[in-house]
XYZ file of C-alpha atoms in Angstrom:
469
model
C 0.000 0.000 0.000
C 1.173 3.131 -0.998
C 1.180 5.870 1.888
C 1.171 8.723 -0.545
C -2.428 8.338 -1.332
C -3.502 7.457 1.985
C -6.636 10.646 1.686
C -7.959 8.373 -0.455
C -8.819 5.714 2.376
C -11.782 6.719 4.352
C -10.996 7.793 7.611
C -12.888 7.058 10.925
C -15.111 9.182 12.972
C -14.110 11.303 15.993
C -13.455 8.890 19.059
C -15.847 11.161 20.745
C -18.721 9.707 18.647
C -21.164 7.191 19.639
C -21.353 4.343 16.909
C -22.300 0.538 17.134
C -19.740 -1.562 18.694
C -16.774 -2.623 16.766
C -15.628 -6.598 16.463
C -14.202 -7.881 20.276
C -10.701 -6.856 20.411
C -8.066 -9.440 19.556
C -5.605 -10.319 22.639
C -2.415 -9.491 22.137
C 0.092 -12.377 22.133
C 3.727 -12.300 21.012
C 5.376 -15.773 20.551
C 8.156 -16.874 23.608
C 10.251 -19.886 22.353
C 13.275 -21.372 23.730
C 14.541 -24.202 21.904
C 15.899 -27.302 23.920
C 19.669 -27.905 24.186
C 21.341 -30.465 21.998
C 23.125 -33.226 23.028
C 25.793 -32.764 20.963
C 27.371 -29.555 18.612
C 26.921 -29.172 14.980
C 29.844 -30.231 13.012
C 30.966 -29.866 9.472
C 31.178 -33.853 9.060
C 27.393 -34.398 9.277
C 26.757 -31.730 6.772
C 24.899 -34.626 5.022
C 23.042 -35.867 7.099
C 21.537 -32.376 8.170
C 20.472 -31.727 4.471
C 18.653 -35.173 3.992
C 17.086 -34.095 7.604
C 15.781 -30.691 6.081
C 15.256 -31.821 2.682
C 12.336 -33.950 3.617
C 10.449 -30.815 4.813
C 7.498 -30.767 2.479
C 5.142 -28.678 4.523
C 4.948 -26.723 7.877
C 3.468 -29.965 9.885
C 6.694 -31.669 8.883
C 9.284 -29.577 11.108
C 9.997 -31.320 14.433
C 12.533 -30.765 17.293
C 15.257 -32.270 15.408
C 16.111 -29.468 12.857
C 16.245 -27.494 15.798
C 18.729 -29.949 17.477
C 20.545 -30.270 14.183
C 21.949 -26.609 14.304
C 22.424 -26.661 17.877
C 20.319 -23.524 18.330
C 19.982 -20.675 21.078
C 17.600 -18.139 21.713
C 18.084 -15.236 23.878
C 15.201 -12.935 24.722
C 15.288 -9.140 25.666
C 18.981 -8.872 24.843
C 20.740 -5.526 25.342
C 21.716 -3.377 22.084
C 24.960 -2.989 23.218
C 25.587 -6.798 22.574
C 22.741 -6.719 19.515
C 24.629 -4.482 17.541
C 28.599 -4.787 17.847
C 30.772 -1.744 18.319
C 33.135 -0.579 15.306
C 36.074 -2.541 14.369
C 38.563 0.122 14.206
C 38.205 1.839 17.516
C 35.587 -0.122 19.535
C 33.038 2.645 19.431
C 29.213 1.461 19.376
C 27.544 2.307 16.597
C 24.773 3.444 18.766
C 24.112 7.023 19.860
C 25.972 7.742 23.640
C 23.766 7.846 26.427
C 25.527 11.424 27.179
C 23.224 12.796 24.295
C 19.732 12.124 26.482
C 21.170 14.462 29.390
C 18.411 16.698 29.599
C 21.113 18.917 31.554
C 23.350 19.318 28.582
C 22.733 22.073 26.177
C 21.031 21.127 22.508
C 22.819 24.286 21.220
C 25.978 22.460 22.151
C 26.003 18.709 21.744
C 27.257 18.868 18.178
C 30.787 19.735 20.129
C 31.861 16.255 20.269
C 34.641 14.825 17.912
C 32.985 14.225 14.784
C 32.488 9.993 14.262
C 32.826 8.451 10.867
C 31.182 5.273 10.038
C 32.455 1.928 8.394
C 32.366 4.024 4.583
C 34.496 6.941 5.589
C 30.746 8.977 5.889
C 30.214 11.184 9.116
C 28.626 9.415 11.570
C 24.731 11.667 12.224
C 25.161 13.922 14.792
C 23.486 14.828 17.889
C 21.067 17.313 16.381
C 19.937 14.979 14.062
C 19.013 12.538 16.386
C 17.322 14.740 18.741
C 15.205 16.073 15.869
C 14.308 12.339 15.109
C 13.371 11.537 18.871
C 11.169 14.361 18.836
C 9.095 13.422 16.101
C 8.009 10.244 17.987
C 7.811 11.545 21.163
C 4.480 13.242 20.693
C 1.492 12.433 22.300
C -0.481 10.393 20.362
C -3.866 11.617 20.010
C -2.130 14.699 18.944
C -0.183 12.882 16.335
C -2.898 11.310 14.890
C -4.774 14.395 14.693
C -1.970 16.078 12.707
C -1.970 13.427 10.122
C -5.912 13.568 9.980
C -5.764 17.341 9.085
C -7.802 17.904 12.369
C -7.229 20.928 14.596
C -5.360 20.535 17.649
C -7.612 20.315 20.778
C -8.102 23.040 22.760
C -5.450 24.100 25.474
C -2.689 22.209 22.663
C -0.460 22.547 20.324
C -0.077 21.267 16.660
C 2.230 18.266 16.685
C 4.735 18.222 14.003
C 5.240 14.796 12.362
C 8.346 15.681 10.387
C 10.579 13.278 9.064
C 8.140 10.278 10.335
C 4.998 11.256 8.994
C 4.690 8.639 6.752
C 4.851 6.165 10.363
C 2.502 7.917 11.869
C 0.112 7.588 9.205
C 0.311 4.080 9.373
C 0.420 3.519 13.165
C -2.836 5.425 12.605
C -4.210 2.782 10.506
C -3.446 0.287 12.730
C -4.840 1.906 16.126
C -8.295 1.585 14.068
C -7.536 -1.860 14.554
C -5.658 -2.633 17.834
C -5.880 0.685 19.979
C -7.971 0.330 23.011
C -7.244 2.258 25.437
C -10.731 5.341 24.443
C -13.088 2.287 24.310
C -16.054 3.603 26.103
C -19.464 1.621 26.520
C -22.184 4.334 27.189
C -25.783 4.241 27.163
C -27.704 5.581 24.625
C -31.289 7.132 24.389
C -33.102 7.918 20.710
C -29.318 8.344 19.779
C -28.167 10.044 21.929
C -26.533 9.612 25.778
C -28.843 8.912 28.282
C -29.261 11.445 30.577
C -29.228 11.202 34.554
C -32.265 10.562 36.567
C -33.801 13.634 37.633
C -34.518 13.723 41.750
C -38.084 13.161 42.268
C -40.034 16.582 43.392
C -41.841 14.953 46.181
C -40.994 12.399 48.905
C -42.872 9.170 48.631
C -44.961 9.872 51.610
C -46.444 13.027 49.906
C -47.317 10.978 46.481
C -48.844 8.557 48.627
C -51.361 11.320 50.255
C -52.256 12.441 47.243
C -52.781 9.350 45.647
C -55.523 8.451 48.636
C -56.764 11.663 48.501
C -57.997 11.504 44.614
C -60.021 8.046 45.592
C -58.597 6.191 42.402
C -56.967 2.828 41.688
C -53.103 2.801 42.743
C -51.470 1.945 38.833
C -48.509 -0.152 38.622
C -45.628 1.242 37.316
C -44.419 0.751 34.181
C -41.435 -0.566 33.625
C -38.378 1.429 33.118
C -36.943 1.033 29.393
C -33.361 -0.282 29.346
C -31.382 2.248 27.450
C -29.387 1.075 24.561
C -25.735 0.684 24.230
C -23.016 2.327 22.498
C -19.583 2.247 21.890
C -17.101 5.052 21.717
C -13.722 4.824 20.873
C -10.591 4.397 18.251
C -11.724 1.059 16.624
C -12.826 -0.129 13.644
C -12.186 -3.566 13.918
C -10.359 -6.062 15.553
C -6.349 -6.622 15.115
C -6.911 -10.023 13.006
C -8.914 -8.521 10.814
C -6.597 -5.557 9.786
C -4.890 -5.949 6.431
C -1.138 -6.894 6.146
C 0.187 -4.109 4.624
C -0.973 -1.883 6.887
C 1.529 -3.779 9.467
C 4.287 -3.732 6.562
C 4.022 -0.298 5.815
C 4.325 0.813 9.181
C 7.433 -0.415 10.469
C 9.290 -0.124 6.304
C 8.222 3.734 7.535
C 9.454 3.287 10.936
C 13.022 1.555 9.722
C 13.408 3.831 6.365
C 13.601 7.133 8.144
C 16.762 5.791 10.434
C 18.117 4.252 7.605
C 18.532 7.358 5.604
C 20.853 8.560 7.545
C 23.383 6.099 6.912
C 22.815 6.158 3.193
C 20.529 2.846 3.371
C 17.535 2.376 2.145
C 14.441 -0.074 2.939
C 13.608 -2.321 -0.636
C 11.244 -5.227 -0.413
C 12.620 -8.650 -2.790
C 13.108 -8.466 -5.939
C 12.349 -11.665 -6.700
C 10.794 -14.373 -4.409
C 13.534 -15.225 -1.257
C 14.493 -18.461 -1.863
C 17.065 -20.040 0.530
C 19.727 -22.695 -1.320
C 20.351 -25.927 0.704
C 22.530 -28.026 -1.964
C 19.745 -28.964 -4.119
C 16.834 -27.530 -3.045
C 15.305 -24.499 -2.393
C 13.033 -23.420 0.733
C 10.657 -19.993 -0.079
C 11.568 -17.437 2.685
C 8.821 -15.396 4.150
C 10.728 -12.084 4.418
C 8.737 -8.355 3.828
C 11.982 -6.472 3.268
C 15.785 -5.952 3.572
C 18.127 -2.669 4.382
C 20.588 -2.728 1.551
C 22.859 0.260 1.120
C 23.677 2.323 -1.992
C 26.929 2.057 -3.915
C 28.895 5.626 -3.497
C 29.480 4.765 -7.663
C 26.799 7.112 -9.203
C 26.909 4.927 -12.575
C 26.107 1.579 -10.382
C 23.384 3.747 -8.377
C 21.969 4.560 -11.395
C 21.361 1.085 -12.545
C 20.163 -0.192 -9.277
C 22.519 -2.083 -7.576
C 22.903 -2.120 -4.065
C 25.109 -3.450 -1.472
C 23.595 -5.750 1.387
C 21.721 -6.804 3.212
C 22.399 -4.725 6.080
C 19.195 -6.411 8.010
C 16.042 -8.370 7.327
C 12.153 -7.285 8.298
C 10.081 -10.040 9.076
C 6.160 -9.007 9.759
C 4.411 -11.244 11.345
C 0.693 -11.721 9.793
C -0.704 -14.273 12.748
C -1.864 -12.922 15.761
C -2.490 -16.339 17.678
C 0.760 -17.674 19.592
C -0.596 -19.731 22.255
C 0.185 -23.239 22.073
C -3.728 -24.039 22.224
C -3.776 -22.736 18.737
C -2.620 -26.233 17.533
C -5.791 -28.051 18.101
C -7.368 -27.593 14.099
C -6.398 -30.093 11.749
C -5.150 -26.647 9.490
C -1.201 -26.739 8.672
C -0.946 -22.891 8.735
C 1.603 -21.391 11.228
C -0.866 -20.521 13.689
C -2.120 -24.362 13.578
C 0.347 -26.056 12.355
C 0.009 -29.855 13.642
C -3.293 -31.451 15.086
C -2.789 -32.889 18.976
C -2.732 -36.105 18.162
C 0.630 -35.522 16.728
C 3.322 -36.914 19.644
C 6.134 -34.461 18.251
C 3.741 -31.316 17.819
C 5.533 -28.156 16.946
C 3.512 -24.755 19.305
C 3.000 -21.997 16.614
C 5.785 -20.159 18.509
C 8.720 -22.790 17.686
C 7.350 -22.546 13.901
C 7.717 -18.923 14.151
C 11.063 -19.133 15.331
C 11.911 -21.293 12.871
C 10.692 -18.859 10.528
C 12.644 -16.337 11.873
C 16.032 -18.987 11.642
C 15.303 -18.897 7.554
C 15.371 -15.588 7.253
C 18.734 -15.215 9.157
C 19.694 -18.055 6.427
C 18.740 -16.098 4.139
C 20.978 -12.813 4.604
C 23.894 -15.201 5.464
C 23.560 -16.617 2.376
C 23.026 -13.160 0.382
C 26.589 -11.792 2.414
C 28.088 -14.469 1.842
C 28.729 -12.973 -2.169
C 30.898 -10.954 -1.323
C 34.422 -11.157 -3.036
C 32.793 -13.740 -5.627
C 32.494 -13.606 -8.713
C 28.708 -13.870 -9.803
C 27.877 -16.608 -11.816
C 25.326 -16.097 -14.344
C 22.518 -18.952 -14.858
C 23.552 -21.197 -18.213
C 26.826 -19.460 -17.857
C 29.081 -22.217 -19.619
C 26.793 -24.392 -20.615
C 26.200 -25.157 -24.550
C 23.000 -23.583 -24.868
C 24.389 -20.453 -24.565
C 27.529 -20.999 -26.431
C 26.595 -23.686 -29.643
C 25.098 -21.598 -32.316
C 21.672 -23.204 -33.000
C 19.387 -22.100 -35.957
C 17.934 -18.932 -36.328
C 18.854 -17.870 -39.719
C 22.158 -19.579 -39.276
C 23.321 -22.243 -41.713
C 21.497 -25.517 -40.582
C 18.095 -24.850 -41.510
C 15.399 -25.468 -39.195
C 14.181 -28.457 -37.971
C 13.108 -31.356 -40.038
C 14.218 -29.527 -43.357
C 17.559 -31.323 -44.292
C 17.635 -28.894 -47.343
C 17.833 -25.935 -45.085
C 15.775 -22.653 -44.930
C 14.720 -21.429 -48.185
C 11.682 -19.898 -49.832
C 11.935 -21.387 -53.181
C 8.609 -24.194 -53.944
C 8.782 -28.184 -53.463
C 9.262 -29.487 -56.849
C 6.252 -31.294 -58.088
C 4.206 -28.883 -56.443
C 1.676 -26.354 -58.305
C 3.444 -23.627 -57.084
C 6.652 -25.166 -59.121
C 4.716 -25.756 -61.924
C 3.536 -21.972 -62.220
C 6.571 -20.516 -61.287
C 8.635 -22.714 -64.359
C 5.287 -21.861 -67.391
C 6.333 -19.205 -69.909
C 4.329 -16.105 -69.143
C 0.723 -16.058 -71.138
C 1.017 -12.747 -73.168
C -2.266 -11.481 -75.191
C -2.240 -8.453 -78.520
C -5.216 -6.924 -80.090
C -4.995 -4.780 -82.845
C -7.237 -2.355 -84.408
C -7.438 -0.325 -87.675
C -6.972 3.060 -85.805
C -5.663 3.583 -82.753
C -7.390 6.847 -82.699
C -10.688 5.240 -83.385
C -10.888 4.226 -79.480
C -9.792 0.787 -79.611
C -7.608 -0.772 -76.453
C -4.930 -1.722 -77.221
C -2.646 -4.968 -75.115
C 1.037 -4.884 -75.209
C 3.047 -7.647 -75.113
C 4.409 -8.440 -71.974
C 8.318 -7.776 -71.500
C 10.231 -11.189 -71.353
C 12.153 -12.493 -67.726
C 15.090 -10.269 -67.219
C 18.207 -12.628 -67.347
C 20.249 -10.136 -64.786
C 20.604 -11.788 -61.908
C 22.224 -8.674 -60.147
C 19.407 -6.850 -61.016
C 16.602 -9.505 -60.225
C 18.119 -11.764 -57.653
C 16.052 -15.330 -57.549
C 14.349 -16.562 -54.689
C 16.827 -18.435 -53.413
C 19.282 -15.420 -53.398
C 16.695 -13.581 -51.445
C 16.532 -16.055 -48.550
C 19.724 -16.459 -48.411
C 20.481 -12.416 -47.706
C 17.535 -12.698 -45.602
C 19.422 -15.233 -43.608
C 22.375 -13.383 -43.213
C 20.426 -9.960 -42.043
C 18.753 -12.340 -39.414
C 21.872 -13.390 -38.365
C 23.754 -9.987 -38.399
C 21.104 -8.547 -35.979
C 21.571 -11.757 -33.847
């Protein structure tokens, strides 16, 4: 989905308003897995065996605990970004802004006063301006935010938020609260449609009514009963998180990533062609949204698209079900991927991480290019180096005589190409009288320069054929 015509989608009311309720909210559930150790570390000498173990993988119900155990895998969760992303090789700086720059003590004016840090490429490292613009851009209040995008005015007693640089994110986190946001939902009670209003105190005491009812000598009526009021909802959503679409999801965090990215001369691209991850001789599709690649300082190879990469995968998850009680369909998707009766049943979590191994795979792989040469498909083989017909000598197929336009002899076409020419006079006693005259026809040239035959014409439209080959 394309952000830049986002006015186009149509917009929801003010949370203020009172509208039916949306769909129940989905729970939200992120997926915990922590694979088992193995008894034994991976090692180059059962290289074989591991590929017969993966290469029997035909659908999602067919992973089990041993292609876990096969790479001897770890997960750690919550870990630090110090130890996430490494520091530079040359000094040992991180690559991550210093803490220092948060000091709400320290001048803005003057935290661009620190020695100025290149990156990896010889660039300047962003400096401390920059990324205090960027941190205020998402630290805005939300509601304020979304008005901004929305083209609403501010609400009263505050000021317009300013989106910048990450307007296109907010946008889309926008979209998504529609969804997922409930922290305005509201049930109120509503009355010919509009909020009931509170019971108004009764003008008398019930002692009083009670006098007067005796007093007018009548029948005591029951009283009616009081009307339930009707029920309304008002908040943020929509609809409910499973429901929203996928790219709304994708879009947000490519906006999210793109705008840091910049900065370091990156930029977000989405595959090219469909991931496919090489094991030997087979190939395993790769669920992957997009990858950070960076752009070659060459203008000429900028120009014609290449890129240098991946600097990181994004993996968007489209399930919103994680709980290992998800696995009782008989469905093979991720969220359900193996039915209970299964003894070695695989929780939707330990699929996902396994997801999440392939796409790590999957940049190794693409790194691991680097100082190769590329190898083009066919390259070498003979059907790209044997000459095979297409005006070339040969002919085509089935025709031992070769290519040529001239008729089969015994053919009608032979026959009327090989008659003398039928030639017809009429003469009358005056020209001038108004008679038509017929003039003989002009007999077959004999230069052959001049009038090349049929088979000289195929043949020099053979060789043009070949020339533009």
């Amino acid at each position: 989905m394309n952000w830049g015509s986002w006015s186009t989608i149509a917009l929801p009311d003010d949370p203020d308003r009172i509208r039916p309720f949306p769909p129940p909210a989905t729970p939200l559930q992120f997926p915990s897995y922590e694979p088992p150790r193995a008894a034994q570390p991976y090692e180059e000498s059962n290289a074989q065996q591991h590929y017969k173990l993966y290469a029997a993988i035909q659908r999602p119900s067919d992973i089990r605990r041993a292609h876990f155990d096969a790479l001897n895998l770890r997960c750690r969760d919550d870990t630090p970004l110090e130890e996430l992303i490494p520091g530079a090789a040359e000094d040992g700086t991180s690559y991550l802004p210093p803490k220092h720059w948060d000091d709400p003590a320290c001048d803005p004016a003057a935290r661009d006063g620190d020695p100025a840090r290149t990156l990896c490429t010889g660039d300047p490292a962003p400096a401390r301006s920059v990324y205090l613009q960027r941190k205020s851009e998402l630290d805005l209040d939300q509601d304020d935010a979304f008005r901004a995008v929305e083209r609403l005015p501010p609400r009263p007693g505050r000021k317009k938020a300013i989106t910048g640089n990450y307007y296109k994110f907010w946008v889309g986190l926008n979209m998504m609260s529609h969804h997922w946001d409930t922290s305005l939902d509201e049930v109120v009670d509503v009355v010919d449609g509009a909020p009931a209003a509170p019971p108004k105190t009764p003008q008398k005491s019930a002692e009083g009514v009670q006098a007067d009812i005796n007093a007018m000598d009548v029948d005591t009526p029951e009283p009616d009963a009081e009307k339930e009021p009707a029920k309304g909802y008002k908040g943020r959503r929509m609809g409910t998180g499973s429901d929203m679409p996928a790219s709304f999801r994708e879009e947000t965090v490519r906006s999210f990533v793109e705008t840091i990215a910049w900065l370091f001369r990156c930029q977000v691209q989405p595959p090219r062609v469909p991931p496919r991850l090489s094991l030997q001789e087979s190939l395993f599709p790769v669920r992957i949204s997009a990858s950070v690649y960076r752009a070659p300082k060459d203008r000429a190879l900028a120009q014609r698209g290449h890129l240098e990469g991946p600097v990181l995968g994004i993996y968007c998850r489209n399930e919103t079900c994680f709980h290992p009680s998800a696995s009782t369909s008989s469905s093979t998707s991720l969220a359900n991927p193996i039915p209970p009766t299964s003894p070695d049943a695989m929780s939707p979590s330990a699929l996902d991480t396994f997801h999440e191994l392939l796409c790590a795979l999957l940049l190794a792989q693409e790194r691991s290019r680097q100082g190769r040469t590329e190898r083009l498909p066919g390259e070498g083989k003979w059907y790209t180096t044997v000459p095979r017909w297409g005006g070339a000598p040969g002919g085509e197929v089935g025709n031992p005589a070769g290519n040529t336009d001239e008729p089969a002899p015994g053919t009608p076409a032979a026959a009327a190409a090989t008659s003398p020419p039928i030639t017809t006079s009429s003469t009358s006693p005056s020209p001038t009288a108004g008679a038509r005259t017929r003039t003989p026809a002009a007999p077959p040239s004999t230069d052959t320069a001049a009038t090349p035959s049929p088979a000289q014409r195929a043949a020099d439209r053979a060789a043009d054929r070949a020339a533009t080959r």
